[in-house]
PDB file of C-alpha atoms in Angstrom:
ATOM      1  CA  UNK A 785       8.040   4.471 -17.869  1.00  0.00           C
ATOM      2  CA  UNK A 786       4.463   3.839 -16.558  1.00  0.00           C
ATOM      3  CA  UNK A 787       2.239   6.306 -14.730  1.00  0.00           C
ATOM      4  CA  UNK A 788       1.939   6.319 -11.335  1.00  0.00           C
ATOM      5  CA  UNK A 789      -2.004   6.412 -12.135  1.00  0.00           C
ATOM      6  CA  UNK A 790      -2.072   3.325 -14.035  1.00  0.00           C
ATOM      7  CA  UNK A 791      -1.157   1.298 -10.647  1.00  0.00           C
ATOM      8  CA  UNK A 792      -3.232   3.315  -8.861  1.00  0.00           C
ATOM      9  CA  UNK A 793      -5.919   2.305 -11.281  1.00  0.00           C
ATOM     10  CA  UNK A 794      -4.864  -1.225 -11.098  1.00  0.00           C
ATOM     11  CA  UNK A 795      -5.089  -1.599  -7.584  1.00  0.00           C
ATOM     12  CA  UNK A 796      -8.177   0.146  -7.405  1.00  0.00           C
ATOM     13  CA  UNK A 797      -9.845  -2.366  -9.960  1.00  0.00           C
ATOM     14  CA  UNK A 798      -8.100  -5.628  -7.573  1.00  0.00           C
ATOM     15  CA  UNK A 799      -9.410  -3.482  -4.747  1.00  0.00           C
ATOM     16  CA  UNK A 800     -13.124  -3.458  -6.527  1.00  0.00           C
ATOM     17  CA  UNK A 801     -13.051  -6.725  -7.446  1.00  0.00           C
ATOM     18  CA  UNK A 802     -12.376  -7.809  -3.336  1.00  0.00           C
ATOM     19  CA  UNK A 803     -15.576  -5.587  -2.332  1.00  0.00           C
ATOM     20  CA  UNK A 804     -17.743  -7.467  -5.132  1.00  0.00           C
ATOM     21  CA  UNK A 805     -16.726 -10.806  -4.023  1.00  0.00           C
ATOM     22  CA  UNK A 806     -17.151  -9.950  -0.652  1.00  0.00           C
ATOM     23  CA  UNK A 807     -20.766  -8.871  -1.172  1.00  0.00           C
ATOM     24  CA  UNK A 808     -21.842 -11.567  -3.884  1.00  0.00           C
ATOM     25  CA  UNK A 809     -20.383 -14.171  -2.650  1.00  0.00           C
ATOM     26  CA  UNK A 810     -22.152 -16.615  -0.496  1.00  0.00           C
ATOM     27  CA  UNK A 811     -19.268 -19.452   0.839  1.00  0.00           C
ATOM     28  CA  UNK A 812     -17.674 -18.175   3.389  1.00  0.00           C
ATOM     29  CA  UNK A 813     -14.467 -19.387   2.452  1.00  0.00           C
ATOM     30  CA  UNK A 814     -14.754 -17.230  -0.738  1.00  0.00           C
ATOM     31  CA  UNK A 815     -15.596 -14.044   1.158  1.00  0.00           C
ATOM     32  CA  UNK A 816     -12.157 -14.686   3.458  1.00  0.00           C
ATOM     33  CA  UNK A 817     -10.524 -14.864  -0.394  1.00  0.00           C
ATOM     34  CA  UNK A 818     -12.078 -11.340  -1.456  1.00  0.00           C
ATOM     35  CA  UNK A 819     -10.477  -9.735   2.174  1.00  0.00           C
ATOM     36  CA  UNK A 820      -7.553 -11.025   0.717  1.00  0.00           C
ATOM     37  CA  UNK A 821      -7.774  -9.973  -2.484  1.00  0.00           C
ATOM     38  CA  UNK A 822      -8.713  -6.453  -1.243  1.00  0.00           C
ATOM     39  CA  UNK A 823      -5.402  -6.814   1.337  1.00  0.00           C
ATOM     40  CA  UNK A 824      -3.446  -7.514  -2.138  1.00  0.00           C
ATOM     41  CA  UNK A 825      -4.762  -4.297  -3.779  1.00  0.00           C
ATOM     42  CA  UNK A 826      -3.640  -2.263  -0.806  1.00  0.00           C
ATOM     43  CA  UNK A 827      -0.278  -3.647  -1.147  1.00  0.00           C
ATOM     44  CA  UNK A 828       0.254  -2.479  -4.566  1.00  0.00           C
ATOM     45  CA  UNK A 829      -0.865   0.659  -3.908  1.00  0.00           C
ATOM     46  CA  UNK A 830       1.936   0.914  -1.261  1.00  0.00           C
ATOM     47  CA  UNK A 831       4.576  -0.220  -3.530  1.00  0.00           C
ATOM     48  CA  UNK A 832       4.116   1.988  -6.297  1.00  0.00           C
ATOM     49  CA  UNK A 833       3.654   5.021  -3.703  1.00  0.00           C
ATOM     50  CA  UNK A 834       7.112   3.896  -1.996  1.00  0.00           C
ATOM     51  CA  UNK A 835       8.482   4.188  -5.808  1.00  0.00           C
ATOM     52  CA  UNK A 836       6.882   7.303  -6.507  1.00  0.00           C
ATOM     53  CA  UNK A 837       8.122   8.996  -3.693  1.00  0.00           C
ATOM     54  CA  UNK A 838      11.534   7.149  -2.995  1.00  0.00           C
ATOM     55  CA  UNK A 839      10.356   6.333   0.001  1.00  0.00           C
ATOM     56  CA  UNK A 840      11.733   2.684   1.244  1.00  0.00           C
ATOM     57  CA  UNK A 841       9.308   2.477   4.235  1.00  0.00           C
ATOM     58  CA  UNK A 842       6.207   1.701   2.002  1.00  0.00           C
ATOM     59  CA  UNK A 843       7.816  -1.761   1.212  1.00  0.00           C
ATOM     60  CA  UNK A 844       8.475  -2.215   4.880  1.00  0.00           C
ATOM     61  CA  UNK A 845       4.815  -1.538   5.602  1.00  0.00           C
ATOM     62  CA  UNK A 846       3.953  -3.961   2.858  1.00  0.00           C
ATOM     63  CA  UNK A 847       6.072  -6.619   4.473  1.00  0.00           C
ATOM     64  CA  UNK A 848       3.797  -6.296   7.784  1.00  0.00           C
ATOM     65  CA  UNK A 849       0.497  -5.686   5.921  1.00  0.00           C
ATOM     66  CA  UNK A 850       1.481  -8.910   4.871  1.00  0.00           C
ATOM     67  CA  UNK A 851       2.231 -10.513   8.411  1.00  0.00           C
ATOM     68  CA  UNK A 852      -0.966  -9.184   9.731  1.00  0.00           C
ATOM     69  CA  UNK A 853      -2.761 -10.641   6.731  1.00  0.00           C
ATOM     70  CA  UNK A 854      -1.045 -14.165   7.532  1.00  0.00           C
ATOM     71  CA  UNK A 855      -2.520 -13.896  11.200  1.00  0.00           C
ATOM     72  CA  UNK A 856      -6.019 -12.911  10.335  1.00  0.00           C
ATOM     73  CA  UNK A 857      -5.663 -15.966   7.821  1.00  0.00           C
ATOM     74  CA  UNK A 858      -4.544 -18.413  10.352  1.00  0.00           C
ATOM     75  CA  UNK A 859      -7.634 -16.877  13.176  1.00  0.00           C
ATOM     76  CA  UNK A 860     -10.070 -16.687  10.176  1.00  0.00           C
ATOM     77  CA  UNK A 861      -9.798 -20.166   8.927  1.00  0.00           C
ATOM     78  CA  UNK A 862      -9.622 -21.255  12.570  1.00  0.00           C
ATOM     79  CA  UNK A 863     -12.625 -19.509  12.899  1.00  0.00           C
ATOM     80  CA  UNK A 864     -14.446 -21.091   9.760  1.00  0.00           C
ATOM     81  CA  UNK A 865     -13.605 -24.432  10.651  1.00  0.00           C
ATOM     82  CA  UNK A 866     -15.408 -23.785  14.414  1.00  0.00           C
ATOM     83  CA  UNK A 867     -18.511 -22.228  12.428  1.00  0.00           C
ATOM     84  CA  UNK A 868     -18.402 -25.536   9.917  1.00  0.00           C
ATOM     85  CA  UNK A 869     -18.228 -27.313  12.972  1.00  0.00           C
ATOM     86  CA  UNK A 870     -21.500 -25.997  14.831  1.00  0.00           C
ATOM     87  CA  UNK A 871     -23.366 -24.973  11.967  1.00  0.00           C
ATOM     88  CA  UNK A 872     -22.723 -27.697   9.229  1.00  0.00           C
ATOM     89  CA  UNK A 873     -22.999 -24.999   6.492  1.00  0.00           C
ATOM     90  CA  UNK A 874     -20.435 -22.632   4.822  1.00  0.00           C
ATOM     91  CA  UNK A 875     -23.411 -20.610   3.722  1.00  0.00           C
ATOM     92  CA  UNK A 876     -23.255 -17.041   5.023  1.00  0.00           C
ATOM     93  CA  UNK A 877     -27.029 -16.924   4.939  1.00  0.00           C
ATOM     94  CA  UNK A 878     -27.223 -19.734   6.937  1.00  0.00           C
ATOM     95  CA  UNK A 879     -24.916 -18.369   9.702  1.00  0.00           C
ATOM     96  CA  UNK A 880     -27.906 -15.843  11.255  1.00  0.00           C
ATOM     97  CA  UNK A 881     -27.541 -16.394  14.729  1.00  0.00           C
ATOM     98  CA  UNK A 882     -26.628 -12.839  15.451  1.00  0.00           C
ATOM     99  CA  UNK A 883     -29.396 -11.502  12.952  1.00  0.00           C
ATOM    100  CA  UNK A 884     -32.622  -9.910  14.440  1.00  0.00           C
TER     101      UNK A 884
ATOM    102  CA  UNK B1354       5.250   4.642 -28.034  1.00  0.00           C
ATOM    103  CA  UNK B1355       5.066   1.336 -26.305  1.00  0.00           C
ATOM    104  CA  UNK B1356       7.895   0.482 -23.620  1.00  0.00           C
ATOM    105  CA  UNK B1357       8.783  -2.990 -22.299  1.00  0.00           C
ATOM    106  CA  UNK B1358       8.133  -1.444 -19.011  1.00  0.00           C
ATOM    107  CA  UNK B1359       4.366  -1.119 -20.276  1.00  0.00           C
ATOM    108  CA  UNK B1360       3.873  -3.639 -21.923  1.00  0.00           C
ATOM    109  CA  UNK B1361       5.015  -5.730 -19.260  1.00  0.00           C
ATOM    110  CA  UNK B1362       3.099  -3.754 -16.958  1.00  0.00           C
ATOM    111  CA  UNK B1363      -0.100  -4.527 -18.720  1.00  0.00           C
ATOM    112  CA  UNK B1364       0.668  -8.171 -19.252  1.00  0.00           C
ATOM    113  CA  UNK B1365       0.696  -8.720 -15.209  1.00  0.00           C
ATOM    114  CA  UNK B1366      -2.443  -6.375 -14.989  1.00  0.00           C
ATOM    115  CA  UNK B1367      -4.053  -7.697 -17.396  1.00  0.00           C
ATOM    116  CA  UNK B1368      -3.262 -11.635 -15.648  1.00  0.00           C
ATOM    117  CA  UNK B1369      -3.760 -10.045 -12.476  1.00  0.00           C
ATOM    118  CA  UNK B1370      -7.565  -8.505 -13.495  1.00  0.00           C
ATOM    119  CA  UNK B1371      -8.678 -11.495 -14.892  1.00  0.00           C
ATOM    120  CA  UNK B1372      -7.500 -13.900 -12.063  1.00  0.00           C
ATOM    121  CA  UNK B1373     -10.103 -11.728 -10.014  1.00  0.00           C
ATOM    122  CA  UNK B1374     -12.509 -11.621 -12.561  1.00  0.00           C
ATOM    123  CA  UNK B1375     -12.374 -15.285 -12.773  1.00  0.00           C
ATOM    124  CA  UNK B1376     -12.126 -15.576  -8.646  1.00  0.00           C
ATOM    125  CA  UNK B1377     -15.782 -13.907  -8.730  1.00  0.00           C
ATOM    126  CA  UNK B1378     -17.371 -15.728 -11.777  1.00  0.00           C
ATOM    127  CA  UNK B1379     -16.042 -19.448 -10.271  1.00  0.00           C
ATOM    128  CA  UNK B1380     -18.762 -20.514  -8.038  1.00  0.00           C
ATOM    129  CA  UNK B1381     -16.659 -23.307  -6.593  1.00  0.00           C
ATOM    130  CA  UNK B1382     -14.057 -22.132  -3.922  1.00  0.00           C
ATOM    131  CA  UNK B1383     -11.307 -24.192  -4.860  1.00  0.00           C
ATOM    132  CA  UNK B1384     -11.314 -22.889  -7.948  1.00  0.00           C
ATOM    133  CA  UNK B1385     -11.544 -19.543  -6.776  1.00  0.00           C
ATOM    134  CA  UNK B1386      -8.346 -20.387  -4.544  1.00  0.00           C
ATOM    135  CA  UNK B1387      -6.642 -21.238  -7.799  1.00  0.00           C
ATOM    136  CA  UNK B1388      -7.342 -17.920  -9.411  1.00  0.00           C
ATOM    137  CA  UNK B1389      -6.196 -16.447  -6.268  1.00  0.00           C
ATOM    138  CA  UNK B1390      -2.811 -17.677  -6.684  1.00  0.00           C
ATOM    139  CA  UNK B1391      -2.586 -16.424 -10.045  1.00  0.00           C
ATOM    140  CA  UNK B1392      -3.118 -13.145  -8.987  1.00  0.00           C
ATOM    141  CA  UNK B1393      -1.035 -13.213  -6.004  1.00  0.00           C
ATOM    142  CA  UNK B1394       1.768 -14.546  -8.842  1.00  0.00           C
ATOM    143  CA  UNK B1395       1.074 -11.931 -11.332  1.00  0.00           C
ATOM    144  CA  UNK B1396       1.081  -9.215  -8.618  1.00  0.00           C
ATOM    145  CA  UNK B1397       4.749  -9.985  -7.587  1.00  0.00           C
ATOM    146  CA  UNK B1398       5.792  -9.740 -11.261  1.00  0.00           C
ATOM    147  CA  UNK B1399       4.447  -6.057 -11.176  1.00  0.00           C
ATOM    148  CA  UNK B1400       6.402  -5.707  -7.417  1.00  0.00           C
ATOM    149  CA  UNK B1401       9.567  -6.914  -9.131  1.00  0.00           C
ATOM    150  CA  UNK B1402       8.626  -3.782 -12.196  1.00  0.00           C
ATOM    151  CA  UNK B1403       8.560  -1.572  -9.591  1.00  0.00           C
ATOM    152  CA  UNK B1404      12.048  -3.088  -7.880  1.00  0.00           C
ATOM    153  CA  UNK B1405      11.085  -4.387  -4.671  1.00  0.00           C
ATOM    154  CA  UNK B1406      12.416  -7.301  -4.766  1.00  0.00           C
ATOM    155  CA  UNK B1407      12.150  -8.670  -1.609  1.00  0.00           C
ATOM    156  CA  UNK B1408       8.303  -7.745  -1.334  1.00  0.00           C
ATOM    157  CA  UNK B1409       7.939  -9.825  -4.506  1.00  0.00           C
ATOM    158  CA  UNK B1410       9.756 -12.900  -2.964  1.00  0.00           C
ATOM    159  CA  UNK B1411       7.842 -12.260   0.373  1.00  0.00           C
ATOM    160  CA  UNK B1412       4.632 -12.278  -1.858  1.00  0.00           C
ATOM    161  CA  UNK B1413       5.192 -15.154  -3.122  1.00  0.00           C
ATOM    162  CA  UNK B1414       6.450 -17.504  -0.031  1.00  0.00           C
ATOM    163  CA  UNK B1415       3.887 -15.675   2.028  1.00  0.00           C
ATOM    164  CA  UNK B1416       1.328 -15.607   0.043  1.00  0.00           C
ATOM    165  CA  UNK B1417       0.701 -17.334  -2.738  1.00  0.00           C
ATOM    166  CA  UNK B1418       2.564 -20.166  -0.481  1.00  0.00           C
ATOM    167  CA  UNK B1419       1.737 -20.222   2.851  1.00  0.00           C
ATOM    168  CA  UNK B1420      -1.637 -18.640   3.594  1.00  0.00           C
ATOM    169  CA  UNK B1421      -3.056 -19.896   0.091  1.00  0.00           C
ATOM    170  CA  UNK B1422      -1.529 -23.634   1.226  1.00  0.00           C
ATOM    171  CA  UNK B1423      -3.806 -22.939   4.187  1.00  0.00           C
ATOM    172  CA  UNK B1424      -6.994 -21.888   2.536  1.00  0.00           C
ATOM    173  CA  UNK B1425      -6.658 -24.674  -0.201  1.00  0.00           C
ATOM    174  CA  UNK B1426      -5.972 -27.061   2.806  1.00  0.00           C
ATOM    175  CA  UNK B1427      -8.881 -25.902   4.536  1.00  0.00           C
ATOM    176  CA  UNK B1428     -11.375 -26.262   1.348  1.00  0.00           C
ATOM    177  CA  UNK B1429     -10.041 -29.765   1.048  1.00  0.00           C
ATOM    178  CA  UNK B1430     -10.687 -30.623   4.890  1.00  0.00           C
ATOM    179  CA  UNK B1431     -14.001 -28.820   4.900  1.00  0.00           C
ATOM    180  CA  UNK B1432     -15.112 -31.156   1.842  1.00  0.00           C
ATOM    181  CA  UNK B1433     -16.257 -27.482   0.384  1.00  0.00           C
ATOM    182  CA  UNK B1434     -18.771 -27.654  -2.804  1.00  0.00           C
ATOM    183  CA  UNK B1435     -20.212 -25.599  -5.223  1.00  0.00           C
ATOM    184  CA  UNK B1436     -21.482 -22.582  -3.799  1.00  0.00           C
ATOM    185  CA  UNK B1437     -25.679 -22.271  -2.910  1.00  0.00           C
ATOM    186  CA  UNK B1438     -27.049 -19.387  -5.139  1.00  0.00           C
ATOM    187  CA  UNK B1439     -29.356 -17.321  -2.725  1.00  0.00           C
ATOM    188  CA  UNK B1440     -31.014 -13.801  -3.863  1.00  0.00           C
ATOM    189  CA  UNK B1441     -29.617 -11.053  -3.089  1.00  0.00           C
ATOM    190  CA  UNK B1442     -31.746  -8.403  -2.023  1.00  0.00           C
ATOM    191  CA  UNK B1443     -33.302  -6.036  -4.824  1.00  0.00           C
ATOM    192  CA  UNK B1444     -32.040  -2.614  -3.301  1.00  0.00           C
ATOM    193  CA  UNK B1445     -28.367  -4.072  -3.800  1.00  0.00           C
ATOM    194  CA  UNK B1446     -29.065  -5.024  -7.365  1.00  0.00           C
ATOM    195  CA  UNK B1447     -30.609  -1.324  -8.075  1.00  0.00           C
ATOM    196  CA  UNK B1448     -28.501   0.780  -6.420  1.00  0.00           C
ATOM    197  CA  UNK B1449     -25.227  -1.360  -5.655  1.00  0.00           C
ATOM    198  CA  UNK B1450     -23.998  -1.894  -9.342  1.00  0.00           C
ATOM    199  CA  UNK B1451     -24.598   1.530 -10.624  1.00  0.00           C
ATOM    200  CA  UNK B1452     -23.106   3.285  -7.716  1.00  0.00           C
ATOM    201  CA  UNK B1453     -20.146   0.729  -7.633  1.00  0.00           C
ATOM    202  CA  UNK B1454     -19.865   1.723 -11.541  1.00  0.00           C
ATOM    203  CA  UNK B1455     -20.351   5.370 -10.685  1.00  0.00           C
ATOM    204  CA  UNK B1456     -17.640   5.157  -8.084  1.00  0.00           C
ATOM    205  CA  UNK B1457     -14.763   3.102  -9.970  1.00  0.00           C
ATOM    206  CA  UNK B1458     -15.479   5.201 -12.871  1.00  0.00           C
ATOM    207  CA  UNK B1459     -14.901   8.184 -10.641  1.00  0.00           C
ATOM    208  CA  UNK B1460     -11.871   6.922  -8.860  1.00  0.00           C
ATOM    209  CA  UNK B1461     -10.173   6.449 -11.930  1.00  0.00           C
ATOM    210  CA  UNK B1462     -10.597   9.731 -13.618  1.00  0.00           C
ATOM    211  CA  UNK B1463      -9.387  11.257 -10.915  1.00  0.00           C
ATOM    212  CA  UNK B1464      -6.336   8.935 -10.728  1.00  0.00           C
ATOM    213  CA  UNK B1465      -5.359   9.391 -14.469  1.00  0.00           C
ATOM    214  CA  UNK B1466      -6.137  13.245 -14.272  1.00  0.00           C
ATOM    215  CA  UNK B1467      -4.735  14.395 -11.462  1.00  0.00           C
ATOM    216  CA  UNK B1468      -1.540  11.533 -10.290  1.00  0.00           C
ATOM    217  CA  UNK B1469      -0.476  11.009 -13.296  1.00  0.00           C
ATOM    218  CA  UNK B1470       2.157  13.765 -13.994  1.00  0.00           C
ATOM    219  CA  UNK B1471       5.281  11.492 -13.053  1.00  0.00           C
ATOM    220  CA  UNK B1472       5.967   8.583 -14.525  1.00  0.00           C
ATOM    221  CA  UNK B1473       7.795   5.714 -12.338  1.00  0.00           C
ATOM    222  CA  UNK B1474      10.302   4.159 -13.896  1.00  0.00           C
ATOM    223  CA  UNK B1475      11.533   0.253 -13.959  1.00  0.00           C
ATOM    224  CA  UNK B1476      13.403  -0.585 -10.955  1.00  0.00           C
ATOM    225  CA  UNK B1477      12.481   2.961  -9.056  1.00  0.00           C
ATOM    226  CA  UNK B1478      13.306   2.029  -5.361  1.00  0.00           C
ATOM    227  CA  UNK B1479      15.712  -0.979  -5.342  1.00  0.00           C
ATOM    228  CA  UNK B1480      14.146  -2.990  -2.518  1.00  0.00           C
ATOM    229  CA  UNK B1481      16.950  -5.679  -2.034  1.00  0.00           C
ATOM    230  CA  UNK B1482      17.013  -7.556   1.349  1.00  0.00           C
ATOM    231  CA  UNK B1483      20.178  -5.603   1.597  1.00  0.00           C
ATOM    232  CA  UNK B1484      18.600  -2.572   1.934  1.00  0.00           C
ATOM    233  CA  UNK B1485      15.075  -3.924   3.671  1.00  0.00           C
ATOM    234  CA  UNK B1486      16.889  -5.311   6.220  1.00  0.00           C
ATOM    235  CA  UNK B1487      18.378  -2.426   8.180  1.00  0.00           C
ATOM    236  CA  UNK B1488      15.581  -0.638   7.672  1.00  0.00           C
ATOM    237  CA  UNK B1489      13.463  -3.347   9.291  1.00  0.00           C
ATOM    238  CA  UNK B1490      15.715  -3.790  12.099  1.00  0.00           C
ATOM    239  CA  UNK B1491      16.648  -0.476  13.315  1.00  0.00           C
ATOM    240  CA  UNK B1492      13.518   1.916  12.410  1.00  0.00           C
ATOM    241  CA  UNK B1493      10.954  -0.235  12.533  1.00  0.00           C
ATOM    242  CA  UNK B1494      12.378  -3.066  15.448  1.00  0.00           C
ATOM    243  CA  UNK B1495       9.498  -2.407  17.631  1.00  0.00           C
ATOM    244  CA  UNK B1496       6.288  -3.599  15.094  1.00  0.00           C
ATOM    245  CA  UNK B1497       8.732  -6.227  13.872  1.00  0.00           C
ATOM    246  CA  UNK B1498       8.670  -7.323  17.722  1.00  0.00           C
ATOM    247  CA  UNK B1499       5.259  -6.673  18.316  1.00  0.00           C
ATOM    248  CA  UNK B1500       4.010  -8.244  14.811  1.00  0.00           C
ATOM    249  CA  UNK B1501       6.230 -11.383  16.110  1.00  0.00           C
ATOM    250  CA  UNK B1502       3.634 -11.558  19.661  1.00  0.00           C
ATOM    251  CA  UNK B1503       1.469 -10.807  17.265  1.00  0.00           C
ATOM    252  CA  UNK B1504       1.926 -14.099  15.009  1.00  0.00           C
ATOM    253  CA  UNK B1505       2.032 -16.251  18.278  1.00  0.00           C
ATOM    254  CA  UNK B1506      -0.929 -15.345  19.782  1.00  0.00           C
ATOM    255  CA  UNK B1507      -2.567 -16.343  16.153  1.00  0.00           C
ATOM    256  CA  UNK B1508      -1.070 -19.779  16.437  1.00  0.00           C
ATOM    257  CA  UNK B1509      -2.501 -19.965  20.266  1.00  0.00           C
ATOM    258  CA  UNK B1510      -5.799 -18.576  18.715  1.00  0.00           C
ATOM    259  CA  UNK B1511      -6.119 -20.690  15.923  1.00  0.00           C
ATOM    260  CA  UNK B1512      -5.128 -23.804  17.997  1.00  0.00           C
ATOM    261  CA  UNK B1513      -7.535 -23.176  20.296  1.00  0.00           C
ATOM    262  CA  UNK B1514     -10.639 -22.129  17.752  1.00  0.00           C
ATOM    263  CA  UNK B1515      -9.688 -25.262  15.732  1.00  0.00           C
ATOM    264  CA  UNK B1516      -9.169 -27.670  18.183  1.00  0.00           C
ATOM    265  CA  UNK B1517     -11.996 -30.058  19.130  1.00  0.00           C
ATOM    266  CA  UNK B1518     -14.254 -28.702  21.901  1.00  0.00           C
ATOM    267  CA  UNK B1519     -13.831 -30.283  24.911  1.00  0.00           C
ATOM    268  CA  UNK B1520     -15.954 -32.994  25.866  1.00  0.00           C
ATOM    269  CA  UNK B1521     -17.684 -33.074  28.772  1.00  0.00           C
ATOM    270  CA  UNK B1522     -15.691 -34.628  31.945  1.00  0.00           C
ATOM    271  CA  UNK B1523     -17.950 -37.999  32.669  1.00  0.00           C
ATOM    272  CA  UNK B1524     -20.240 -37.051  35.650  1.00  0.00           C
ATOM    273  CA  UNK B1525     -19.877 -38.944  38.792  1.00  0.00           C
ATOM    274  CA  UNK B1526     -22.436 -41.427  39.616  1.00  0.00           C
ATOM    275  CA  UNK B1527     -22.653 -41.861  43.891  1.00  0.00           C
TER     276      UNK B1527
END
């Protein structure tokens, strides 16, 4: 028998870990990982809640976080590729069009 | 008293952790990718612990298959390298880490103090396809639909972002 807390605590340290990458890092295709990576934290947070409470729909909502996540993969790298394309760079601090 | 449950819970966690660890210390992305994938792995053993079985296999087709097929794919076509240090700013450095510390720190006490009453045990909410399936056909019909429109206008978007931009029509000389 494990704790609830202890995933709780485990996908709040995958969810930490996403947010750090997604600051530090500075290729762009690293950052889209970290999203991921916080996406994947999420998910086990919505497993062990379905568990907790006997609730099956947290596993169904897991199955579309994941469907979404598949799209926003697909767009994203789409999106990358355009940026690699104009820019020549996968440096974020390179991509400053938009900045003031 | 140690119970397989546990200890197999901590041997995923403990693979999952340091595949993210190791996905923020790697500086080139491929390698991050890799570490990815050993996450996504490790984090279906611990959906399997808790008995959803299905969300384990989806995790890793989905996942650590398909979209992490697409992002090594796309390293590989982008000719990606090892990543450009640039500072960071100071304020980030100052206040970032200890508040980040402050915060998970936080989080977790409260987790361990005040969730932890109940205990969830191996196999808690069988989630065979058997039992997904209905459930994801009947209740929940309508996001399935939508998520499918959903998926399709991806494709169209990702076709179109990806494709190569038009060039321009040859102008007519008179």
């Amino acid at each position: 028998m494990v704790p609830l807390s202890y995933y709780l605590v485990l996908s709040g340290i995958l969810f930490a870990c996403g947010v750090t990458g997604f600051l530090i890092k500075r290729n762009i295709i690293t950052i889209f990982m970290s999203i991921e990576l916080m996406l994947n934290g999420v998910n086990l947070s919505f497993v062990a809640f379905a568990a907790h409470w006997q609730v099956l729909a947290g596993q169904v909502f897991v199955f579309f976080v994941m469907v979404v996540a598949a799209a926003e993969a697909t767009v994203g790298l789409a999106i990358i590729i355009a940026v690699y394309r104009t820019r020549e760079t996968l440096n974020v601090d390179q991509v400053n069009l938009l900045k003031l | 008293m140690l119970s397989v449950h546990l200890i197999l819970f901590l041997a995923f966690g403990v693979v999952c952790v340091a595949g993210a660890i190791n996905l923020l210390v790697q500086t080139h992305p491929i390698n991050s990718a890799l570490s990815l994938i050993v996450v996504m792995a490790a984090l279906a053993g611990e959906y399997l612990l808790l008995g959803a079985e299905f969300v384990a296999a989806v995790q890793v087709i989905v996942y650590a298959g398909a979209i992490m097929v697409l992002f090594v794919f796309t390293i590989m076509l982008l000719n990606a390298g090892v990543e450009e240090r640039t500072k960071g700013s100071r304020v980030a450095v100052l206040f970032g880490i200890p508040g980040m510390l402050l915060g998970s720190v936080l989080v977790a006490w409260v987790f361990l103090r005040h969730s932890g009453t109940e205990a969830v045990a191996v196999g808690a909410l069988p989630g065979a396809p058997k039992t997904i399936g209905p459930l994801l056909f009947h209740e929940f019909l309508l996001p399935f639909e939508i998520t499918s429109i959903l998926i399709l206008i991806a494709i169209m978007g990702a076709v179109v972002l990806a494709s190569k931009p038009p060039t321009a029509p040859p102008r007519k000389v008179d």
